[in-house]
mmCIF file of C-alpha atoms in Angstrom:
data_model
loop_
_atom_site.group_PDB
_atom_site.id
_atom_site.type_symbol
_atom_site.label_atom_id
_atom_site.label_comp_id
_atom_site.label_asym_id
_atom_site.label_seq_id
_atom_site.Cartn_x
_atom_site.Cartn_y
_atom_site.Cartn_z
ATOM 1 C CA UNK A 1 -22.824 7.244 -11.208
ATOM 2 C CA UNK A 2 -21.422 4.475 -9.210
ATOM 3 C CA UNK A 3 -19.410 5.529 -5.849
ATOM 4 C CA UNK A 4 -16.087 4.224 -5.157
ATOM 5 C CA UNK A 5 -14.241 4.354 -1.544
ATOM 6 C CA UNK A 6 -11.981 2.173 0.025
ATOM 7 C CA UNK A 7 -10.873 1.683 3.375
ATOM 8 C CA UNK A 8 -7.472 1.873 5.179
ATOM 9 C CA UNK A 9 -6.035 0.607 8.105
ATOM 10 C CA UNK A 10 -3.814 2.840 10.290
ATOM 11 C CA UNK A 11 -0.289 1.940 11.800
ATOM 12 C CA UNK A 12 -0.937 2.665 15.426
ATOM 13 C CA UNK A 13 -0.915 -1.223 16.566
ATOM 14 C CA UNK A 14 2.795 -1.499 15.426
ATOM 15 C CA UNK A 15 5.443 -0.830 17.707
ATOM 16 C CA UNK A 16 7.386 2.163 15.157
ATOM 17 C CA UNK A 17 10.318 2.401 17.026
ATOM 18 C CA UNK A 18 11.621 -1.297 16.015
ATOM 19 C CA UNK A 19 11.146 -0.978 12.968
ATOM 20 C CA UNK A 20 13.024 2.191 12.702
ATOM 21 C CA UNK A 21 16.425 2.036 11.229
ATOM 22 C CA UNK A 22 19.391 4.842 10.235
ATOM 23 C CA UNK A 23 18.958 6.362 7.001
ATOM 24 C CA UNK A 24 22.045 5.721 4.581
ATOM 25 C CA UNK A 25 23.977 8.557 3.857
ATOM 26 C CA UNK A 26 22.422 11.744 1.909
ATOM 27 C CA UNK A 27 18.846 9.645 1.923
ATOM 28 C CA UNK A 28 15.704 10.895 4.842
ATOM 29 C CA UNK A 29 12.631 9.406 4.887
ATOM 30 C CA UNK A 30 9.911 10.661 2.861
ATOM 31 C CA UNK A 31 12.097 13.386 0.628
ATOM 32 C CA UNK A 32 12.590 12.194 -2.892
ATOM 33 C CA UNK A 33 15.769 12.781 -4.621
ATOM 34 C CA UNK A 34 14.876 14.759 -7.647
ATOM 35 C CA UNK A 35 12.319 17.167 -9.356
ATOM 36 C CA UNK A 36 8.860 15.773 -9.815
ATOM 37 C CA UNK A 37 6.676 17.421 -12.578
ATOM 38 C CA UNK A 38 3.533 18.005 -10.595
ATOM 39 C CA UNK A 39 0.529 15.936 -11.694
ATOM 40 C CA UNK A 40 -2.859 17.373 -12.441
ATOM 41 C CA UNK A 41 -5.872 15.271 -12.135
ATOM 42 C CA UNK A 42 -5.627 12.094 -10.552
ATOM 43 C CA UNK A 43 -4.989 8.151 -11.750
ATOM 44 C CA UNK A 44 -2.233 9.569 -14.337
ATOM 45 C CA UNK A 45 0.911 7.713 -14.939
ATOM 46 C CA UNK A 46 3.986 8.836 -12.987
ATOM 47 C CA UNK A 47 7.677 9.042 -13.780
ATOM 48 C CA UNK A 48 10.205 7.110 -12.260
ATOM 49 C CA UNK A 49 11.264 8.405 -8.644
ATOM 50 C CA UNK A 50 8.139 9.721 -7.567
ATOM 51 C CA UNK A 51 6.900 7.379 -5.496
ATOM 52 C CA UNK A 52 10.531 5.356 -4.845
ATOM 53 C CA UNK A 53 8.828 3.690 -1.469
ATOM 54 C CA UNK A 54 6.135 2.175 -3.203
ATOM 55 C CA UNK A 55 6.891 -2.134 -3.390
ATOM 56 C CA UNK A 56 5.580 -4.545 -6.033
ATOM 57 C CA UNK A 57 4.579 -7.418 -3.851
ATOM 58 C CA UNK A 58 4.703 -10.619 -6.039
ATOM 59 C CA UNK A 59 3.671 -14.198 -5.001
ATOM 60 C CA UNK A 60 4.939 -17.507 -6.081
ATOM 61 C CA UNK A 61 2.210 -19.466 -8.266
ATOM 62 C CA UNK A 62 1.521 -22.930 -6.744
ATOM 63 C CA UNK A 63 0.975 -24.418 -10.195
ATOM 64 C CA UNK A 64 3.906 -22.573 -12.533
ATOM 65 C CA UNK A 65 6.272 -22.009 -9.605
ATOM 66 C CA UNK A 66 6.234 -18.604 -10.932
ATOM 67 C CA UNK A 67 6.757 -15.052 -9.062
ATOM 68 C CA UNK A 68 3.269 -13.182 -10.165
ATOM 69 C CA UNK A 69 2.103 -9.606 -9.169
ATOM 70 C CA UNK A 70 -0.286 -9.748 -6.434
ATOM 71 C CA UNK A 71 -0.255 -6.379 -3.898
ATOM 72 C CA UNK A 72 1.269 -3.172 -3.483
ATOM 73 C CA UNK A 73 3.653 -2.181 -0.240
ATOM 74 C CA UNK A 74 5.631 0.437 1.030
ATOM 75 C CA UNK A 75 9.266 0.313 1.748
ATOM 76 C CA UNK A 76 9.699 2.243 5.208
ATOM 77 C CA UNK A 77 13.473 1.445 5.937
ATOM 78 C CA UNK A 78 16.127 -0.687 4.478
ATOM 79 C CA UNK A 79 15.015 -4.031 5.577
ATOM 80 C CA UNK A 80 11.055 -3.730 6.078
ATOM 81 C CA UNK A 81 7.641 -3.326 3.999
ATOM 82 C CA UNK A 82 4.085 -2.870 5.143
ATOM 83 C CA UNK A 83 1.302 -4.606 3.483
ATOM 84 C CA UNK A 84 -2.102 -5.308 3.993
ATOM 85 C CA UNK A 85 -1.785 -9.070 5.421
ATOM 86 C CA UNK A 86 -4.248 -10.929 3.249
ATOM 87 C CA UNK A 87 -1.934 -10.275 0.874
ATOM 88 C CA UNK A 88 0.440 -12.550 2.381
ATOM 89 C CA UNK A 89 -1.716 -15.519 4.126
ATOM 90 C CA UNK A 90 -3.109 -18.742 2.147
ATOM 91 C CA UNK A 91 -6.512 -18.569 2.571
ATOM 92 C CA UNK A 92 -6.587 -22.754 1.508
ATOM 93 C CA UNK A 93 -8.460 -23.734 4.618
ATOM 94 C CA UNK A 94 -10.776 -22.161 7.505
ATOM 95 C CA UNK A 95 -7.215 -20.998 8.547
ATOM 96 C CA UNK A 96 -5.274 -17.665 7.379
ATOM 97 C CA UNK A 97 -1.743 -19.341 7.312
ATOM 98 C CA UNK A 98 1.268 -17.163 6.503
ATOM 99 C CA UNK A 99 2.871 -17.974 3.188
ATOM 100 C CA UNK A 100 6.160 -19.564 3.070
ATOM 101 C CA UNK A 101 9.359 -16.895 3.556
ATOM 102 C CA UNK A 102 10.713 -18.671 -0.199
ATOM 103 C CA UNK A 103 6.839 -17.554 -2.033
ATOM 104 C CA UNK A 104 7.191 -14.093 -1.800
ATOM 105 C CA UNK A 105 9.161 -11.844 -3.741
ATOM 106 C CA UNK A 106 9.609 -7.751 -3.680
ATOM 107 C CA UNK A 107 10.500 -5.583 -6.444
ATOM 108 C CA UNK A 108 11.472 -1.838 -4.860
ATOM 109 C CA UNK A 109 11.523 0.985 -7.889
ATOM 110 C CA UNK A 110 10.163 -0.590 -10.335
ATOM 111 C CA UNK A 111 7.762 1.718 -12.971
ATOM 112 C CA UNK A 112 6.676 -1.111 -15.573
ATOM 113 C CA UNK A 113 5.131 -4.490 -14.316
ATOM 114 C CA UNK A 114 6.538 -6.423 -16.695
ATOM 115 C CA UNK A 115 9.968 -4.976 -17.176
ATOM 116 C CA UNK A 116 12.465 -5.150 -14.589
ATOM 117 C CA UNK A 117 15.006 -2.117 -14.968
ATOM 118 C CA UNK A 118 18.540 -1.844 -13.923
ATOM 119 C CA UNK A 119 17.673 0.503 -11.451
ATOM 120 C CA UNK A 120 14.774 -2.051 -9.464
ATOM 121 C CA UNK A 121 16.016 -3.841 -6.369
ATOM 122 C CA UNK A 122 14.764 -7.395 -6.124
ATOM 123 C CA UNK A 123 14.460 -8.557 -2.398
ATOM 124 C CA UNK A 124 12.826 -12.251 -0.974
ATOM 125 C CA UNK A 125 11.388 -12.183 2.066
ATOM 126 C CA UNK A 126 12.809 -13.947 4.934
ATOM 127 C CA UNK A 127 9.866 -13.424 7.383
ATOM 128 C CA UNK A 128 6.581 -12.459 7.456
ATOM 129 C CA UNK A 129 4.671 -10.829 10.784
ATOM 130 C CA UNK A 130 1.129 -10.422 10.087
ATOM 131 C CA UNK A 131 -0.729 -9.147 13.027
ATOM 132 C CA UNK A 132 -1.358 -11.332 15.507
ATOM 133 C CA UNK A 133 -5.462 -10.479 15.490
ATOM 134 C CA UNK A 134 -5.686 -10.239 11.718
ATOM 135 C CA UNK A 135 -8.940 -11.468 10.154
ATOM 136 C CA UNK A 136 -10.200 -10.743 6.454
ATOM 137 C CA UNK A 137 -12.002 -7.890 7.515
ATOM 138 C CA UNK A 138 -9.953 -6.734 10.496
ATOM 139 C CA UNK A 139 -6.392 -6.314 11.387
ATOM 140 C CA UNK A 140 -5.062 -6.750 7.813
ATOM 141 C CA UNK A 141 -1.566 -5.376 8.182
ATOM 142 C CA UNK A 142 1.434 -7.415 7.568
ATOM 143 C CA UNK A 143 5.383 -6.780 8.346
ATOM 144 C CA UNK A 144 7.819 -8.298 5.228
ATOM 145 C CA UNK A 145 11.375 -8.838 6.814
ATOM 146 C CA UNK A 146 13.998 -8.383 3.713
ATOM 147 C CA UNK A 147 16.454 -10.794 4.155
ATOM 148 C CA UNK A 148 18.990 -8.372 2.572
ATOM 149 C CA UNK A 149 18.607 -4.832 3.278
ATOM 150 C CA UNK A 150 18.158 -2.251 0.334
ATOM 151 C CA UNK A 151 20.778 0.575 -0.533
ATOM 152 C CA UNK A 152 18.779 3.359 -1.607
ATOM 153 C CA UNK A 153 19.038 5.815 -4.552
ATOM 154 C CA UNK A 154 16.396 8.034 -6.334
ATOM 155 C CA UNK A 155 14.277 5.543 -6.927
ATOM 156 C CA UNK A 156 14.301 3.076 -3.504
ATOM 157 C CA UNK A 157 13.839 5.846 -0.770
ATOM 158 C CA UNK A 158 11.653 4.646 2.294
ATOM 159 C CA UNK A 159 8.357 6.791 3.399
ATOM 160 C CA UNK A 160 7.978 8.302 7.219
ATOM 161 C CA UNK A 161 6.027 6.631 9.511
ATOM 162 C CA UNK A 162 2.928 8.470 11.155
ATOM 163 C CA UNK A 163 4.695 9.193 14.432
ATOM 164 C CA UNK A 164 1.143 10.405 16.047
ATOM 165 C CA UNK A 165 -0.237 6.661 17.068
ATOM 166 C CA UNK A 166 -3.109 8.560 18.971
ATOM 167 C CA UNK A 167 -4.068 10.565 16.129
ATOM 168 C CA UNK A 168 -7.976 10.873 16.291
ATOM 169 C CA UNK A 169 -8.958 9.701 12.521
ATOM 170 C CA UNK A 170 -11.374 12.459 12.524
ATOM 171 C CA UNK A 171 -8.683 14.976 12.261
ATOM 172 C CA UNK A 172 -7.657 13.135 8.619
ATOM 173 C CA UNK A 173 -11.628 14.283 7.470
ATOM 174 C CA UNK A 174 -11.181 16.280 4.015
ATOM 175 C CA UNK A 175 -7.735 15.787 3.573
ATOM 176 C CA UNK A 176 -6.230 14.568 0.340
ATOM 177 C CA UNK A 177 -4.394 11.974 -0.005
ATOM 178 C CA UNK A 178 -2.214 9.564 -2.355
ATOM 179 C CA UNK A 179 -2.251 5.883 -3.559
ATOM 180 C CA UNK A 180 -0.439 4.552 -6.371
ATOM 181 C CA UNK A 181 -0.311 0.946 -8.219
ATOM 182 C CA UNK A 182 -0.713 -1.321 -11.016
ATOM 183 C CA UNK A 183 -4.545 -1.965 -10.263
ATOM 184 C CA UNK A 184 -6.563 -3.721 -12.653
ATOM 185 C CA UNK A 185 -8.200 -1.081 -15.703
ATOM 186 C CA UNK A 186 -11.421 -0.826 -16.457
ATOM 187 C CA UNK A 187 -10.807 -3.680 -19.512
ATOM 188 C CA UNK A 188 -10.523 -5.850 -15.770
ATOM 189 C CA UNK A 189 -6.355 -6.547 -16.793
ATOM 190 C CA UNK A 190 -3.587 -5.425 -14.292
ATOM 191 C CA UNK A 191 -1.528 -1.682 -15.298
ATOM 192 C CA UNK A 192 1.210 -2.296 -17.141
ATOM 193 C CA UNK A 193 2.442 1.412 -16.208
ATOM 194 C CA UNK A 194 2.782 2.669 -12.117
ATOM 195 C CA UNK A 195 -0.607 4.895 -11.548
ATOM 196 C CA UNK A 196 -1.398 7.357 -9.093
ATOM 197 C CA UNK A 197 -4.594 9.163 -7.681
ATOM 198 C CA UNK A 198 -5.514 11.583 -4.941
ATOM 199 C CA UNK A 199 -8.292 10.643 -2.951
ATOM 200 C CA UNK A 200 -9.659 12.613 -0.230
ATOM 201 C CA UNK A 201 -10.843 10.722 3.652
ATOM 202 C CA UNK A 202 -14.270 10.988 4.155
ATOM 203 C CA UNK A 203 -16.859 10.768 7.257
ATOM 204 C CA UNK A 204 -17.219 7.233 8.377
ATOM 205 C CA UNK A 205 -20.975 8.292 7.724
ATOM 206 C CA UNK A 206 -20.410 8.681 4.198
ATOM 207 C CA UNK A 207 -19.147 5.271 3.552
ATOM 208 C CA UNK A 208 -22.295 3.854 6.108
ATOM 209 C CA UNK A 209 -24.432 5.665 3.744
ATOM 210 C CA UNK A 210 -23.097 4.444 0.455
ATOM 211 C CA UNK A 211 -23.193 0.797 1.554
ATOM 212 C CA UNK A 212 -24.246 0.035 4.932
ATOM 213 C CA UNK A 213 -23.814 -3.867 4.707
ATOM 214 C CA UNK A 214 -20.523 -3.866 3.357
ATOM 215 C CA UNK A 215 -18.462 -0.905 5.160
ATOM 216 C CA UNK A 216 -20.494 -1.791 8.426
ATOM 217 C CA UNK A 217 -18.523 -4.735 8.950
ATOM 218 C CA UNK A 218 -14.991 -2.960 8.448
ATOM 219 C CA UNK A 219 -15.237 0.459 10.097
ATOM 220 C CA UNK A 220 -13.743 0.976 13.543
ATOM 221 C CA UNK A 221 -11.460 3.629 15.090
ATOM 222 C CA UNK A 222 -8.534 1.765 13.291
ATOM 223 C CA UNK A 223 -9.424 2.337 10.046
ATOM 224 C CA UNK A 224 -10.365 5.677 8.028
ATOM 225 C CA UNK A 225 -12.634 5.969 4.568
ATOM 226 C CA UNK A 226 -11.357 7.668 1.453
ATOM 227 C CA UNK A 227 -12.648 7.653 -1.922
ATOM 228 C CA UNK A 228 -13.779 9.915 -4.964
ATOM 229 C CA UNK A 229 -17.169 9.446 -6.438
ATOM 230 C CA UNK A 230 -16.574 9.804 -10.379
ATOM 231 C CA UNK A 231 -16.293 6.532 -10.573
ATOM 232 C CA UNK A 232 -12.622 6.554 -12.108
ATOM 233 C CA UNK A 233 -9.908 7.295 -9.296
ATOM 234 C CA UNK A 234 -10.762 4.823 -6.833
ATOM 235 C CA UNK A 235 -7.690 2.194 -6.271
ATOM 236 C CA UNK A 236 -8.604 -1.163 -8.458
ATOM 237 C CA UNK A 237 -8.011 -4.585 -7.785
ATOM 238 C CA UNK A 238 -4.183 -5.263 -8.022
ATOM 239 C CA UNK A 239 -3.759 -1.954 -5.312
ATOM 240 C CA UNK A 240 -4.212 -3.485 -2.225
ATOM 241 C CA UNK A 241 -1.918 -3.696 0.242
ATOM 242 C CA UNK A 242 -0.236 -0.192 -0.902
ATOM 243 C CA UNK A 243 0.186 2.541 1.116
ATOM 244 C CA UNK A 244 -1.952 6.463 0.887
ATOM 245 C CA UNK A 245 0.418 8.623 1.457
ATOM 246 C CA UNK A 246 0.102 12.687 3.255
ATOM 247 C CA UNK A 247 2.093 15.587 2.459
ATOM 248 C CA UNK A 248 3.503 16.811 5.639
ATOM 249 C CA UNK A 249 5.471 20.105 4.934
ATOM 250 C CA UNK A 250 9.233 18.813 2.358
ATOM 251 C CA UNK A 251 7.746 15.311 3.926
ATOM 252 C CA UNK A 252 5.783 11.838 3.076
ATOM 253 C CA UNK A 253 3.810 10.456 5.485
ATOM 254 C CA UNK A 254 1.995 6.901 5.488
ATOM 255 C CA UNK A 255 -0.975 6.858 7.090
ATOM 256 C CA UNK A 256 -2.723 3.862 5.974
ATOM 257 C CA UNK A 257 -2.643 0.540 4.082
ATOM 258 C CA UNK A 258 -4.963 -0.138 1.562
ATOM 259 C CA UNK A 259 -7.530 -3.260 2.981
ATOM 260 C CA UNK A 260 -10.757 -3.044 1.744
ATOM 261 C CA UNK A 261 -13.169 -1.175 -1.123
ATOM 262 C CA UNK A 262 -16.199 -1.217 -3.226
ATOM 263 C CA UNK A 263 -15.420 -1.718 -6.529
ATOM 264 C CA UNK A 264 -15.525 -4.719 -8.684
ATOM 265 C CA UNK A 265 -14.265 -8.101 -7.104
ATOM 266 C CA UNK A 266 -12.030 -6.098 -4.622
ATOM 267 C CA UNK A 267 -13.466 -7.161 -0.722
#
């Protein structure tokens, strides 16, 4: 049976506290808004609201001119989403260039990737901070600067922020974890539905010893394994860039951004 893990990068380079904003009235970072049926198994649908930080990142098509679905993100205050950075960079020469503030487009709330709801917030981007190191395989982490900020409601709440930038990634080992998306199925086409799955973070060893080549060039102490080996709950193409997400007491933490995984044409 074929294994599946992926790896994330961790938050500590950022500098939280600027990007830390007051929460609107009656809204806190991390608490959703309603009651959430609890899910049992993992990479099952999910109901509107229960991940309301989770961002559709979509991407201006040089050919149509159209907005298409490209990466997840995760909405952690009224004006700002993280996503993995080669989500966001034009890869059309030896150069990663930023894309153009006018070719990216962000759709907060929204359940079904090809219907846009009443209650979906639609937000361009008006700039983009990608880190300053960021390579394909290191340092992909981007900033999105809204250039209006987002009221939020049930379903557009933001996610905490890991506030423990020294955390040893060692202490994450065996914890479970969760991503959500619109990754591509096993028929190799995008979700049309929001799907989640629990993954737990694994020994850097683990991933070493699954595929030595290919994680070897990746691992570091910025960036932690995680991954299921039944072959069927590992994020899919179309999920990078989103967020895994810890349960910290009534609390959401993100820990990590979605960068890198073996499975399919995702690298």
């Amino acid at each position: 049976m074929m294994s599946e893990f992926m790896c994330f990068r961790v938050l500590s380079f950022l500098c939280l506290s600027q990007y830390v904003l007051l929460s609107q009235a009656n809204f806190q970072c991390g608490i959703r808004q309603h009651g959430i049926r609890p899910l049992i198994g993992s990479g099952w649908q999910v109901e509107k609201g229960h991940w309301p930080w989770h961002v559709a990142v979509f991407k201006r098509n040089d050919k149509s001119e159209k907005f298409e679905y490209c990466c997840g993100g995760t909405l952690v205050n009224e004006k700002h989403v993280l996503t993995a950075a080669h989500c966001v960079v034009k890869q059309h020469s030896k150069y990663s260039l930023p894309a153009l503030f006018y070719e990216i487009e962000l759709h907060i709330g929204q359940q079904n990737l090809s219907e846009v709801s009443d209650n979906v917030v639609i937000r361009d981007v008006s700039k983009i901070h990608e880190h300053p190191d960021y390579k394909p395989n290191e340092n992909d982490i981007a900033v999105l600067v809204m250039r209006l900020p987002v009221e939020y409601s049930s379903t557009v709440i933001p996610i905490c922020l890991d506030q423990n930038v020294d955390r040893d990634l060692r202490e994450l080992e065996g914890e479970r974890g969760w991503v959500t998306g619109w990754g591509k199925t096993e028929n190799g086409i995008l979700s049309e539905v929001l799907r989640t799955a629990s993954l737990p973070v694994v020994k850097h060893l683990e991933c070493l010893l699954n595929d030595r080549l290919l994680f070897g060039h990746v691992l570091n102490d910025n960036v932690f394994c995680a991954g299921n080996r039944n072959g069927r709950t590992s994020p899919f193409p179309g999920d990078s860039g989103g967020g895994m997400y810890f349960n910290d007491g009534d609390r959401w933490i993100l820990r990590g951004i979605i960068a890198f995984g073996k499975i399919n044409e995702l690298r």
